[in-house]
Every structure is written in structure tokens, then in C-alpha cells.
């Protein structure tokens, strides 16, 4: 499929008349063909108008039709074949195996949401039948279901150009909920975005859906994104990226005459706590495993282990030695964009220059656009005194905080901002210490894991990829897993509506065969 550099507005392709820009080959910094042209305010307006026009039809598509559409998107992405992978490798600098895996995750995610839609449980149908004889007052007939919130603006992430981008988790969950999507392509991978966008556009057509169900807009800067979030027809926003970008979108959404929710996944340093018995027994092994997780994808994961907490002693020394030895052998790897590489180098330089920080190890030096891994240490006192030490350095850099005792580890955790994940490395003898930390971790993070690292998020029903601010803008939700659909739904109650006017999900005959909550009890279809 030829990449044209056009915006996809409903069923049409339209060359923008805004600023022209090119994708950059991540490995070399060289511009790639073709030239892309940013959308104009008129393009944003048209995409939003089409999305609004499609909304009532799309949100009432049958569960089966909507599920088939999601599967058609998955098939269309696979049908792009190797061309998608090759373009994505060039634009992101990520290796083939990683991107093939990410494509599998993207397609799997769409299929999971197809199954969620078919199941219908997300509608959360509830029926409280009327009680006309109730004293002192009769009870009305009340029924509830979840409906789609409206058109959703999706901002793709630079670091997951497939699974968190144009047809990634935000788009899949919004479409599953019944929301049209207007996606804003990340300027770091516009070609990849166009290819995937065309696959979604083709699936919309193939399934006979209104064209406004999906549009894709291009921009090298921020004006299109700002206009999109300000558009009165947009009802919610999904975003993965920097704290600065996420907060700017939250502010833009809050400043609207009608504010809307922004689901932004932003920054996280993902504390890893090494408990004493585990450190003593296998500190070196954990150190080697840590070096692998830290440098995966050149460290460009928001789940990257950026902070290690442990009590001083021989166990920690063994961990440091093994992790440092492993890191010094690790090749530098191409980073996603020159800007992200520059930000990483600045973050590492600031740590190197901090008098309270010791540089323990650096990975092998690389080329101009390659990130060189870095491991640092500091004391708990220094960490607690200097807020900058808790800031995310996006890339393969991590800071070990040497603590005098477990109480200090707890104090450091109490001081951290909200995080996506926390990991505990423990043996059975550490259970009591872990039990004391769990309430703190539950307050601070979205996912607590044991004897592992947070990189590589499983897409499933029990996954939370979220966390209190600033890990995300709203810690009550997740951007990965089936629960993500709830970000784009809202409940509506129907009081005393005649059967003929009720949605199928709530009719007495239960034609959709849903599990429902009837008078407070969960009832199987047909029971
Ligand atoms: N925590 C995470 O998951 C990630 C964090 N990052 C961090 O973000 C930095 C920059 O990476 P990017 O991917 O370029 O993130 P970014 O936040 O700068 O951009 C993400 C998207 O939001 C848009 N955007 C940014 N600011 C905006 C604004 N004020 N108004 C409207 N739209 C706006 C951009 O055009 C882009 O499409 C990295 O160096 C890293 O620190 C990047 C990727 C993932
Ligand atoms: O670790 C993962 O699989 C996902 C990480 C992520 O969501 C991100 O880096 O933005």
C-alpha cells in the first residue's frame, strides 16, 4: 500500500494544507519519504462532524456487528503484511521481533474487545422492577445500562507505534464501547499511522458502518491536538506520552465550556523493592534479570524499573555487582526520536552531575541516536531531600536508593508520586516485611507484582495499567485490558419506560441473553 501523507477523514483521503513534515529514520536521523501535511482546522471540524453524525448509529450497532468490525480491523492490520513492520522499524528504530510481537498484541487486543462486546457484560444491565404496592411510596420501574460517551480523541504513543497508537488499546476500547474515534497520529511514526489508519478505514467500509466511525489526523506540532480536544463534539480523550503533554491536554479539556475526561497515561518510575531474604539468597540473579528489564526496548517503556529500593548489606552489594557487570556489556540501542534521545542524555547528565549520586555503571557507548544504559545510586536521605531524583528519565537509566532499614524503604515509598507498577522481590522469610508494605503500595500504584519486573503488560481481564496521578490522569481506570472499555461508557437510567421503548438490553424478554442484575441479584439469561 502506498503511503501518501494524507489525512484520513471518514471514508476520504485528503492532503492537509497545514505544515509539511517528514518522518525521520530513527537510526540515522535521515528524512523518509513521503512528505506529510498537517490537518487544517477545517479538517478537524470535518472529522469531528462526521464522528458526531456517526455516533447514534454506531453506538446502537448490534453487539455481533460491532464485534465483527473489531475483528475486521484486526484482519486488515494483519493483511498489511511486512510493509507495516518495515515502515515501523524505520520510523521507530525498534527491532523486527519486537514489532512483530507488538502487532500480535495489537491484533489480540482488538479480538479480546470483540469478545467483550459479544459477551455484553460491559452494558451492566440492571432491572429494578416496579413495586406499585410498596408503602409508603410505590417504587418506579428502573432500568440501567451503560452507553457510549461520544466521539473519542486518541493520541498515539511514540514508544508503542502499534499497540498504543492508531489502532491500539485506546482506539480498540473506545470502538468497543460504541464511540467513534478521531485519532491524532504521533509525528514520530506518521507512515505507520497512515498504514494502520487505512486498515481501520477499510474495515469501516467493509462492515457497512457510517464513515465517521474513524478518522486520522496528522500534525507535526500541537495545534491539531489542541483543536481536537477543544472541539465540542469530542466527549473524551485517550493519551499516552509525556507528563507535559498529558497535563496540557487535561488543562485544555478542563477549560472547555463543557469539560470532558482525559485518560492520560504519563510518567512512572516503577519502584522495585528488594527484600532482605531474597537479596541474600539470589541478589546476583535478580541483578542480572534487572539489567535485562531495564534495557528492554532501550528502556523506552513507561513500566521501566527506574528506582530500586533495598537495605544496605552484602546482598545489595551482590545485586549491584551483577547488575553493573551485565549493564557494562549491553549494547547501546537506537532511541525512538532524536528528541527522546536528547531528553534521555540530559536526564542522565543531570544525575551524573548530582553530587549526591554515584554512577555505578554505563552500558556500551553507541552511535548518535543510541541510548547508553546507566545505573546510579544514592542514599535515602539524599533521595528524600531532592525531588528531582524521583523524576522519570525516559530510557535505560535507573537509580538505586540505599536504605538503612525497612522503615526507611517504607518512608521513601510513602513520598513517591503515583506509579503504574511496583515490584517486590521476596522469599518466604520476607512475607512479613512485604505485608507491611502492601498497604502503602496499594495507595501508590496500579499494579503490584512479585519476583518480576513491570515491563511487558499482559492484555487481559484482570490487568490494571494505570495508577494515581501522575502515572495517569485518573487512577480509577486502566488503559490496557478489558476494563479499559469503562472509560468510554456512562450509565443511563430508564424510569417507567414502556417495553416497546426500552433498549433490547433492558427488555423483560432479555433478547440479548445478557447476565443482568435484577432486583439486586445476578440472573443468568433464561433463568
Ligand atoms: N510514560 C510514557 O508512557 C511515555 C512517556 N514519554 C515521555 O515523553 C517524552 C516525549 O515523547 P513523546 O512521545 O513525543 O510525547 P509527547 O507527550 O510530547 O507527545 C505525545 C502526543 O501528544 C501530542 N501533544 C504533546 N503535547 C501536546 C499539547 N500541549 N497539546 C496537544 N497535543 C500535544 C503530540 O503531538 C503527540 O502526538 C519522552 O521523552 C518521555 O519522557 C514518551 C512515551 C511514553
Ligand atoms: O510494558 C508494556 O508492555 C507497556 C508499557 C507502556 O504502556 C508504555 O511504555 O507506554
Short mmCIF file of N, CA, C and O in Angstrom, two decimals, residues 298-426:
data_model
loop_
_atom_site.label_atom_id
_atom_site.label_comp_id
_atom_site.label_asym_id
_atom_site.label_seq_id
_atom_site.Cartn_x
_atom_site.Cartn_y
_atom_site.Cartn_z
N UNK A 298 15.50 -0.34 24.71
CA UNK A 298 16.29 0.84 25.07
C UNK A 298 15.67 1.58 26.27
O UNK A 298 15.83 2.79 26.42
N UNK A 299 14.97 0.83 27.12
CA UNK A 299 14.39 1.42 28.33
C UNK A 299 13.17 2.28 28.08
O UNK A 299 12.69 2.95 28.99
N UNK A 300 12.65 2.24 26.85
CA UNK A 300 11.56 3.17 26.49
C UNK A 300 10.18 2.55 26.79
O UNK A 300 9.33 2.44 25.92
N UNK A 301 10.02 2.15 28.01
CA UNK A 301 8.74 1.62 28.49
C UNK A 301 8.33 2.47 29.68
O UNK A 301 9.16 2.77 30.54
N UNK A 302 7.04 2.77 29.77
CA UNK A 302 6.62 3.52 30.96
C UNK A 302 6.60 2.62 32.18
O UNK A 302 6.45 3.09 33.30
N UNK A 303 6.79 1.31 31.97
CA UNK A 303 6.86 0.35 33.08
C UNK A 303 8.31 0.02 33.46
O UNK A 303 8.55 -0.88 34.26
N UNK A 304 9.24 0.76 32.89
CA UNK A 304 10.67 0.52 33.09
C UNK A 304 11.06 0.65 34.58
O UNK A 304 10.60 1.56 35.25
N UNK A 305 11.91 -0.26 35.11
CA UNK A 305 12.27 -0.18 36.54
C UNK A 305 13.28 0.95 36.81
O UNK A 305 14.49 0.74 36.77
N UNK A 306 12.77 2.13 37.11
CA UNK A 306 13.64 3.31 37.25
C UNK A 306 14.12 3.57 38.66
O UNK A 306 14.94 4.48 38.87
N UNK A 307 13.63 2.80 39.65
CA UNK A 307 14.01 3.07 41.03
C UNK A 307 14.10 1.74 41.79
O UNK A 307 13.15 0.96 41.79
N UNK A 308 15.26 1.53 42.43
CA UNK A 308 15.47 0.30 43.20
C UNK A 308 15.63 0.69 44.67
O UNK A 308 16.44 1.57 44.99
N UNK A 309 14.89 0.03 45.54
CA UNK A 309 14.99 0.32 46.97
C UNK A 309 15.43 -0.95 47.69
O UNK A 309 14.83 -2.03 47.50
N UNK A 310 16.46 -0.83 48.54
CA UNK A 310 16.93 -2.02 49.27
C UNK A 310 17.70 -1.58 50.50
O UNK A 310 18.23 -0.45 50.57
N UNK A 311 17.76 -2.50 51.47
CA UNK A 311 18.54 -2.25 52.69
C UNK A 311 20.01 -2.60 52.38
O UNK A 311 20.31 -3.61 51.74
N UNK A 312 20.90 -1.72 52.84
CA UNK A 312 22.35 -1.91 52.64
C UNK A 312 22.81 -3.27 53.15
O UNK A 312 22.26 -3.77 54.11
N UNK A 313 23.83 -3.82 52.53
CA UNK A 313 24.39 -5.07 53.05
C UNK A 313 25.00 -5.88 51.93
O UNK A 313 25.03 -5.44 50.77
N UNK A 314 25.48 -7.08 52.27
CA UNK A 314 26.18 -7.92 51.29
C UNK A 314 25.25 -8.31 50.15
O UNK A 314 25.67 -8.40 48.98
N UNK A 315 23.97 -8.54 50.47
CA UNK A 315 23.01 -8.93 49.42
C UNK A 315 22.89 -7.84 48.38
O UNK A 315 22.94 -8.11 47.17
N UNK A 316 22.74 -6.60 48.83
CA UNK A 316 22.63 -5.48 47.88
C UNK A 316 23.93 -5.31 47.10
O UNK A 316 23.91 -5.05 45.88
N UNK A 317 25.06 -5.52 47.76
CA UNK A 317 26.35 -5.40 47.05
C UNK A 317 26.42 -6.42 45.91
O UNK A 317 26.87 -6.12 44.81
N UNK A 318 25.94 -7.64 46.19
CA UNK A 318 25.94 -8.68 45.14
C UNK A 318 25.04 -8.28 43.98
O UNK A 318 25.40 -8.44 42.81
N UNK A 319 23.87 -7.72 44.30
CA UNK A 319 22.94 -7.26 43.25
C UNK A 319 23.62 -6.20 42.39
O UNK A 319 23.59 -6.26 41.15
N UNK A 320 24.26 -5.22 43.07
CA UNK A 320 24.88 -4.10 42.34
C UNK A 320 26.00 -4.61 41.43
O UNK A 320 26.10 -4.23 40.26
N UNK A 321 26.81 -5.51 41.97
CA UNK A 321 27.93 -6.04 41.16
C UNK A 321 27.43 -6.75 39.92
O UNK A 321 27.91 -6.52 38.81
N UNK A 322 26.42 -7.62 40.11
CA UNK A 322 25.92 -8.40 38.97
C UNK A 322 25.21 -7.50 37.96
O UNK A 322 25.40 -7.63 36.74
N UNK A 323 24.39 -6.56 38.47
CA UNK A 323 23.67 -5.66 37.55
C UNK A 323 24.67 -4.80 36.78
O UNK A 323 24.55 -4.61 35.57
N UNK A 324 25.68 -4.28 37.49
CA UNK A 324 26.67 -3.41 36.83
C UNK A 324 27.45 -4.19 35.78
O UNK A 324 27.67 -3.70 34.65
N UNK A 325 27.86 -5.42 36.14
CA UNK A 325 28.63 -6.23 35.18
C UNK A 325 27.79 -6.50 33.94
O UNK A 325 28.28 -6.39 32.80
N UNK A 326 26.51 -6.81 34.14
CA UNK A 326 25.65 -7.10 32.98
C UNK A 326 25.46 -5.84 32.13
O UNK A 326 25.55 -5.89 30.90
N UNK A 327 25.26 -4.71 32.81
CA UNK A 327 24.97 -3.47 32.05
C UNK A 327 26.16 -3.02 31.22
O UNK A 327 25.98 -2.52 30.10
N UNK A 328 27.39 -3.19 31.74
CA UNK A 328 28.55 -2.70 31.00
C UNK A 328 28.74 -3.45 29.68
O UNK A 328 29.44 -2.99 28.80
N UNK A 329 28.08 -4.61 29.55
CA UNK A 329 28.20 -5.39 28.31
C UNK A 329 27.05 -5.10 27.35
O UNK A 329 27.01 -5.64 26.25
N UNK A 330 26.07 -4.32 27.79
CA UNK A 330 24.87 -4.16 26.95
C UNK A 330 25.08 -3.06 25.91
O UNK A 330 25.52 -1.95 26.21
N UNK A 331 24.76 -3.45 24.66
CA UNK A 331 24.92 -2.52 23.53
C UNK A 331 23.98 -1.34 23.68
O UNK A 331 22.85 -1.51 24.15
N UNK A 332 24.43 -0.19 23.27
CA UNK A 332 23.52 0.96 23.18
C UNK A 332 22.50 0.65 22.09
O UNK A 332 22.79 -0.11 21.16
N UNK A 333 21.29 1.20 22.22
CA UNK A 333 20.26 0.91 21.21
C UNK A 333 19.62 2.20 20.73
O UNK A 333 19.51 3.18 21.48
N UNK A 334 19.19 2.14 19.46
CA UNK A 334 18.57 3.31 18.84
C UNK A 334 17.33 3.73 19.62
O UNK A 334 16.51 2.89 19.99
N UNK A 335 17.21 5.03 19.88
CA UNK A 335 16.02 5.52 20.58
C UNK A 335 14.98 5.99 19.56
O UNK A 335 15.25 6.11 18.37
N UNK A 336 13.76 6.21 20.05
CA UNK A 336 12.63 6.42 19.15
C UNK A 336 12.77 7.66 18.28
O UNK A 336 12.44 7.63 17.09
N UNK A 337 13.21 8.75 18.90
CA UNK A 337 13.34 10.00 18.14
C UNK A 337 14.58 10.75 18.65
O UNK A 337 15.00 10.55 19.80
N UNK A 338 15.12 11.64 17.83
CA UNK A 338 16.24 12.45 18.32
C UNK A 338 15.86 13.23 19.57
O UNK A 338 16.68 13.40 20.48
N UNK A 339 14.60 13.68 19.67
CA UNK A 339 14.16 14.45 20.84
C UNK A 339 14.16 13.60 22.09
O UNK A 339 14.58 14.05 23.17
N UNK A 340 13.68 12.37 21.98
CA UNK A 340 13.65 11.48 23.14
C UNK A 340 15.08 11.11 23.54
O UNK A 340 15.41 11.05 24.73
N UNK A 341 15.96 10.93 22.55
CA UNK A 341 17.37 10.64 22.85
C UNK A 341 18.01 11.81 23.59
O UNK A 341 18.71 11.64 24.60
N UNK A 342 17.71 13.01 23.11
CA UNK A 342 18.29 14.21 23.73
C UNK A 342 17.80 14.35 25.18
O UNK A 342 18.57 14.64 26.10
N UNK A 343 16.49 14.10 25.37
CA UNK A 343 15.92 14.21 26.73
C UNK A 343 16.55 13.17 27.65
O UNK A 343 16.85 13.44 28.82
N UNK A 344 16.81 11.97 27.10
CA UNK A 344 17.43 10.91 27.91
C UNK A 344 18.85 11.33 28.31
O UNK A 344 19.24 11.23 29.49
N UNK A 345 19.62 11.83 27.34
CA UNK A 345 21.01 12.23 27.63
C UNK A 345 21.02 13.35 28.68
O UNK A 345 21.87 13.34 29.59
N UNK A 346 20.06 14.27 28.60
CA UNK A 346 20.01 15.37 29.57
C UNK A 346 19.68 14.83 30.96
O UNK A 346 20.27 15.26 31.96
N UNK A 347 18.75 13.87 31.04
CA UNK A 347 18.37 13.29 32.33
C UNK A 347 19.54 12.55 32.95
O UNK A 347 19.81 12.67 34.17
N UNK A 348 20.29 11.80 32.14
CA UNK A 348 21.45 11.05 32.64
C UNK A 348 22.55 12.03 33.08
O UNK A 348 23.16 11.86 34.15
N UNK A 349 22.76 13.08 32.29
CA UNK A 349 23.80 14.06 32.63
C UNK A 349 23.48 14.73 33.96
O UNK A 349 24.38 14.99 34.78
N UNK A 350 22.19 15.01 34.20
CA UNK A 350 21.80 15.67 35.46
C UNK A 350 22.09 14.74 36.64
O UNK A 350 22.57 15.19 37.69
N UNK A 351 21.84 13.45 36.48
CA UNK A 351 22.14 12.50 37.56
C UNK A 351 23.66 12.42 37.78
O UNK A 351 24.14 12.41 38.92
N UNK A 352 24.40 12.35 36.66
CA UNK A 352 25.87 12.26 36.77
C UNK A 352 26.45 13.48 37.50
O UNK A 352 27.44 13.38 38.24
N UNK A 353 25.81 14.63 37.28
CA UNK A 353 26.35 15.87 37.85
C UNK A 353 25.88 16.09 39.29
O UNK A 353 26.37 17.00 39.97
N UNK A 354 24.93 15.28 39.74
CA UNK A 354 24.38 15.50 41.10
C UNK A 354 25.39 14.97 42.13
O UNK A 354 25.74 13.79 42.13
N UNK A 355 25.88 15.84 43.03
CA UNK A 355 26.93 15.39 43.96
C UNK A 355 26.47 14.29 44.91
O UNK A 355 27.31 13.56 45.46
N UNK A 356 25.16 14.12 45.06
CA UNK A 356 24.67 13.07 45.98
C UNK A 356 24.49 11.73 45.27
O UNK A 356 24.04 10.77 45.88
N UNK A 357 24.84 11.71 43.98
CA UNK A 357 24.58 10.50 43.18
C UNK A 357 25.91 9.89 42.71
O UNK A 357 26.80 10.62 42.27
N UNK A 358 26.02 8.56 42.82
CA UNK A 358 27.22 7.87 42.32
C UNK A 358 26.86 7.12 41.04
O UNK A 358 25.82 6.44 40.99
N UNK A 359 27.71 7.26 40.02
CA UNK A 359 27.48 6.48 38.80
C UNK A 359 28.08 5.10 39.00
O UNK A 359 29.29 4.97 39.23
N UNK A 360 27.25 4.06 38.93
CA UNK A 360 27.74 2.69 39.17
C UNK A 360 28.17 2.01 37.88
O UNK A 360 29.13 1.24 37.87
N UNK A 361 27.43 2.24 36.82
CA UNK A 361 27.76 1.55 35.56
C UNK A 361 27.14 2.29 34.39
O UNK A 361 26.10 2.92 34.52
N UNK A 362 27.81 2.19 33.25
CA UNK A 362 27.24 2.65 31.98
C UNK A 362 27.30 1.49 31.01
O UNK A 362 28.23 0.69 31.05
N UNK A 363 26.31 1.39 30.13
CA UNK A 363 26.36 0.39 29.08
C UNK A 363 27.38 0.78 28.03
O UNK A 363 28.05 1.82 28.16
N UNK A 364 27.51 -0.02 26.98
CA UNK A 364 28.45 0.31 25.90
C UNK A 364 27.99 1.58 25.20
O UNK A 364 26.79 1.80 25.04
N UNK A 365 28.95 2.40 24.81
CA UNK A 365 28.60 3.64 24.09
C UNK A 365 28.15 3.26 22.69
O UNK A 365 28.58 2.24 22.13
N UNK A 366 27.28 4.09 22.10
CA UNK A 366 26.76 3.77 20.76
C UNK A 366 26.85 4.95 19.83
O UNK A 366 27.59 5.91 20.06
N UNK A 367 26.03 4.90 18.77
CA UNK A 367 26.03 5.95 17.75
C UNK A 367 25.23 7.16 18.20
O UNK A 367 24.72 7.22 19.33
N UNK A 368 25.08 8.09 17.26
CA UNK A 368 24.47 9.39 17.55
C UNK A 368 23.09 9.31 18.19
O UNK A 368 22.75 10.10 19.05
N UNK A 369 22.27 8.34 17.73
CA UNK A 369 20.88 8.31 18.21
C UNK A 369 20.63 7.17 19.19
O UNK A 369 19.51 6.78 19.43
N UNK A 370 21.74 6.62 19.72
CA UNK A 370 21.58 5.45 20.59
C UNK A 370 21.72 5.79 22.06
O UNK A 370 22.58 6.57 22.48
N UNK A 371 20.84 5.18 22.85
CA UNK A 371 20.85 5.41 24.30
C UNK A 371 21.80 4.43 24.97
O UNK A 371 21.74 3.23 24.72
N UNK A 372 22.65 4.98 25.87
CA UNK A 372 23.64 4.17 26.58
C UNK A 372 23.10 3.97 28.00
O UNK A 372 22.86 4.95 28.71
N UNK A 373 22.92 2.70 28.40
CA UNK A 373 22.31 2.40 29.69
C UNK A 373 23.11 3.04 30.83
O UNK A 373 24.32 3.27 30.71
N UNK A 374 22.43 3.31 31.95
CA UNK A 374 23.10 3.95 33.09
C UNK A 374 22.48 3.49 34.40
O UNK A 374 21.26 3.39 34.52
N UNK A 375 23.36 3.20 35.38
CA UNK A 375 22.89 2.80 36.71
C UNK A 375 23.55 3.69 37.74
O UNK A 375 24.78 3.88 37.72
N UNK A 376 22.72 4.22 38.63
CA UNK A 376 23.20 5.17 39.64
C UNK A 376 22.79 4.70 41.03
O UNK A 376 21.89 3.88 41.17
N UNK A 377 23.47 5.28 42.05
CA UNK A 377 22.97 5.03 43.41
C UNK A 377 23.02 6.31 44.22
O UNK A 377 23.77 7.25 43.91
N UNK A 378 22.20 6.31 45.26
CA UNK A 378 22.20 7.43 46.19
C UNK A 378 21.73 6.92 47.55
O UNK A 378 21.37 5.75 47.70
N UNK A 379 21.74 7.81 48.53
CA UNK A 379 21.26 7.42 49.86
C UNK A 379 19.79 7.80 50.00
O UNK A 379 19.29 8.67 49.26
N UNK A 380 19.15 7.21 51.00
CA UNK A 380 17.74 7.54 51.23
C UNK A 380 17.62 9.01 51.64
O UNK A 380 16.69 9.70 51.18
N UNK A 381 18.54 9.50 52.47
CA UNK A 381 18.45 10.90 52.89
C UNK A 381 18.52 11.84 51.69
O UNK A 381 17.74 12.79 51.57
N UNK A 382 19.47 11.55 50.79
CA UNK A 382 19.62 12.42 49.61
C UNK A 382 18.37 12.33 48.74
O UNK A 382 17.87 13.35 48.23
N UNK A 383 17.84 11.13 48.58
CA UNK A 383 16.65 10.95 47.74
C UNK A 383 15.47 11.73 48.31
O UNK A 383 14.74 12.41 47.57
N UNK A 384 15.31 11.64 49.62
CA UNK A 384 14.16 12.31 50.25
C UNK A 384 14.31 13.83 50.21
O UNK A 384 13.33 14.56 50.23
N UNK A 385 15.58 14.30 50.13
CA UNK A 385 15.82 15.75 50.16
C UNK A 385 15.75 16.40 48.77
O UNK A 385 15.64 17.62 48.66
N UNK A 386 15.81 15.60 47.71
CA UNK A 386 15.93 16.17 46.36
C UNK A 386 14.85 15.57 45.46
O UNK A 386 14.97 14.46 44.95
N UNK A 387 13.81 16.35 45.25
CA UNK A 387 12.65 15.88 44.48
C UNK A 387 13.03 15.47 43.06
O UNK A 387 12.43 14.57 42.46
N UNK A 388 14.07 16.12 42.51
CA UNK A 388 14.42 15.84 41.10
C UNK A 388 14.88 14.39 40.92
O UNK A 388 14.81 13.84 39.83
N UNK A 389 15.33 13.77 42.02
CA UNK A 389 15.81 12.38 41.89
C UNK A 389 14.66 11.40 41.65
O UNK A 389 14.89 10.26 41.26
N UNK A 390 13.44 11.83 41.89
CA UNK A 390 12.28 10.95 41.68
C UNK A 390 11.61 11.20 40.33
O UNK A 390 10.54 10.65 40.05
N UNK A 391 12.26 12.02 39.47
CA UNK A 391 11.64 12.30 38.18
C UNK A 391 12.00 11.21 37.17
O UNK A 391 13.11 10.68 37.19
N UNK A 392 11.06 10.92 36.26
CA UNK A 392 11.29 9.89 35.24
C UNK A 392 12.40 10.33 34.28
O UNK A 392 12.39 11.46 33.78
N UNK A 393 13.40 9.44 34.06
CA UNK A 393 14.34 9.62 32.96
C UNK A 393 13.94 8.55 31.94
O UNK A 393 14.15 7.36 32.17
N UNK A 394 13.30 8.97 30.86
CA UNK A 394 12.70 8.02 29.91
C UNK A 394 13.81 7.38 29.07
O UNK A 394 14.40 8.00 28.21
N UNK A 395 14.12 6.12 29.38
CA UNK A 395 15.21 5.40 28.74
C UNK A 395 15.80 4.43 29.75
O UNK A 395 15.25 4.23 30.84
N UNK A 396 16.96 3.85 29.40
CA UNK A 396 17.53 2.76 30.22
C UNK A 396 18.40 3.30 31.36
O UNK A 396 19.59 2.98 31.46
N UNK A 397 17.80 4.12 32.24
CA UNK A 397 18.53 4.63 33.40
C UNK A 397 17.75 4.29 34.67
O UNK A 397 16.52 4.36 34.68
N UNK A 398 18.48 3.92 35.72
CA UNK A 398 17.81 3.57 36.97
C UNK A 398 18.66 4.03 38.15
O UNK A 398 19.88 4.14 38.04
N UNK A 399 17.98 4.28 39.27
CA UNK A 399 18.65 4.80 40.47
C UNK A 399 18.39 3.84 41.64
O UNK A 399 17.23 3.53 41.93
N UNK A 400 19.48 3.41 42.28
CA UNK A 400 19.34 2.58 43.47
C UNK A 400 19.38 3.48 44.70
O UNK A 400 20.29 4.30 44.84
N UNK A 401 18.40 3.33 45.58
CA UNK A 401 18.41 4.09 46.83
C UNK A 401 18.79 3.13 47.96
O UNK A 401 18.06 2.17 48.24
N UNK A 402 19.95 3.37 48.55
CA UNK A 402 20.45 2.51 49.64
C UNK A 402 19.79 2.96 50.94
O UNK A 402 19.94 4.11 51.34
N UNK A 403 19.08 2.06 51.58
CA UNK A 403 18.32 2.42 52.77
C UNK A 403 18.93 1.73 54.00
O UNK A 403 19.40 0.59 53.91
N UNK A 404 18.90 2.39 55.18
CA UNK A 404 19.47 1.76 56.37
C UNK A 404 18.58 0.64 56.90
O UNK A 404 19.08 -0.30 57.54
N UNK A 405 17.28 0.71 56.67
CA UNK A 405 16.38 -0.31 57.23
C UNK A 405 15.06 -0.32 56.44
O UNK A 405 14.82 0.53 55.57
N UNK A 406 14.19 -1.27 56.82
CA UNK A 406 12.92 -1.42 56.11
C UNK A 406 12.00 -0.21 56.34
O UNK A 406 11.24 0.17 55.45
N UNK A 407 12.10 0.38 57.52
CA UNK A 407 11.25 1.54 57.81
C UNK A 407 11.57 2.68 56.84
O UNK A 407 10.68 3.43 56.41
N UNK A 408 12.85 2.79 56.47
CA UNK A 408 13.22 3.86 55.52
C UNK A 408 12.67 3.54 54.13
O UNK A 408 12.25 4.45 53.40
N UNK A 409 12.68 2.26 53.75
CA UNK A 409 12.09 1.90 52.45
C UNK A 409 10.63 2.34 52.43
O UNK A 409 10.14 2.94 51.47
N UNK A 410 9.95 2.06 53.54
CA UNK A 410 8.54 2.44 53.63
C UNK A 410 8.38 3.97 53.53
O UNK A 410 7.50 4.48 52.81
N UNK A 411 9.29 4.69 54.20
CA UNK A 411 9.21 6.17 54.17
C UNK A 411 9.43 6.69 52.74
O UNK A 411 8.76 7.63 52.30
N UNK A 412 10.36 6.06 52.02
CA UNK A 412 10.61 6.50 50.63
C UNK A 412 9.37 6.22 49.78
O UNK A 412 8.93 7.07 49.00
N UNK A 413 8.79 5.03 49.94
CA UNK A 413 7.59 4.69 49.15
C UNK A 413 6.46 5.67 49.44
O UNK A 413 5.74 6.09 48.53
N UNK A 414 6.33 6.05 50.72
CA UNK A 414 5.28 7.00 51.10
C UNK A 414 5.45 8.33 50.40
O UNK A 414 4.48 9.03 50.14
N UNK A 415 6.69 8.69 50.07
CA UNK A 415 6.95 10.00 49.48
C UNK A 415 6.83 10.02 47.95
O UNK A 415 6.88 11.07 47.34
N UNK A 416 6.71 8.81 47.35
CA UNK A 416 6.67 8.78 45.89
C UNK A 416 5.34 9.28 45.36
O UNK A 416 4.30 9.16 46.01
N UNK A 417 5.38 9.80 44.12
CA UNK A 417 4.14 10.14 43.43
C UNK A 417 3.49 8.84 42.95
O UNK A 417 4.07 7.76 43.05
N UNK A 418 2.29 8.95 42.39
CA UNK A 418 1.58 7.77 41.87
C UNK A 418 2.38 7.07 40.77
O UNK A 418 3.06 7.73 39.99
N UNK A 419 2.29 5.75 40.75
CA UNK A 419 3.10 4.94 39.82
C UNK A 419 2.22 3.90 39.12
O UNK A 419 1.19 3.49 39.66
N UNK A 420 2.68 3.47 37.95
CA UNK A 420 1.96 2.39 37.26
C UNK A 420 2.16 1.06 37.97
O UNK A 420 1.22 0.29 38.16
N UNK A 421 3.43 0.76 38.32
CA UNK A 421 3.72 -0.55 38.91
C UNK A 421 4.68 -0.40 40.09
O UNK A 421 5.41 0.58 40.21
N UNK A 422 4.65 -1.43 40.95
CA UNK A 422 5.71 -1.61 41.96
C UNK A 422 6.01 -3.10 41.99
O UNK A 422 5.09 -3.92 41.89
N UNK A 423 7.28 -3.45 42.11
CA UNK A 423 7.66 -4.86 42.18
C UNK A 423 8.33 -5.14 43.51
O UNK A 423 9.10 -4.33 44.02
N UNK A 424 8.00 -6.31 44.08
CA UNK A 424 8.66 -6.76 45.31
C UNK A 424 9.43 -8.02 44.96
O UNK A 424 8.87 -8.96 44.38
N UNK A 425 10.71 -8.05 45.31
CA UNK A 425 11.47 -9.30 45.18
C UNK A 425 11.56 -9.89 46.58
O UNK A 425 12.08 -9.25 47.50
N UNK A 426 11.02 -11.08 46.75
CA UNK A 426 10.89 -11.62 48.10
C UNK A 426 11.01 -13.14 48.12
O UNK A 426 10.77 -13.82 47.11
#
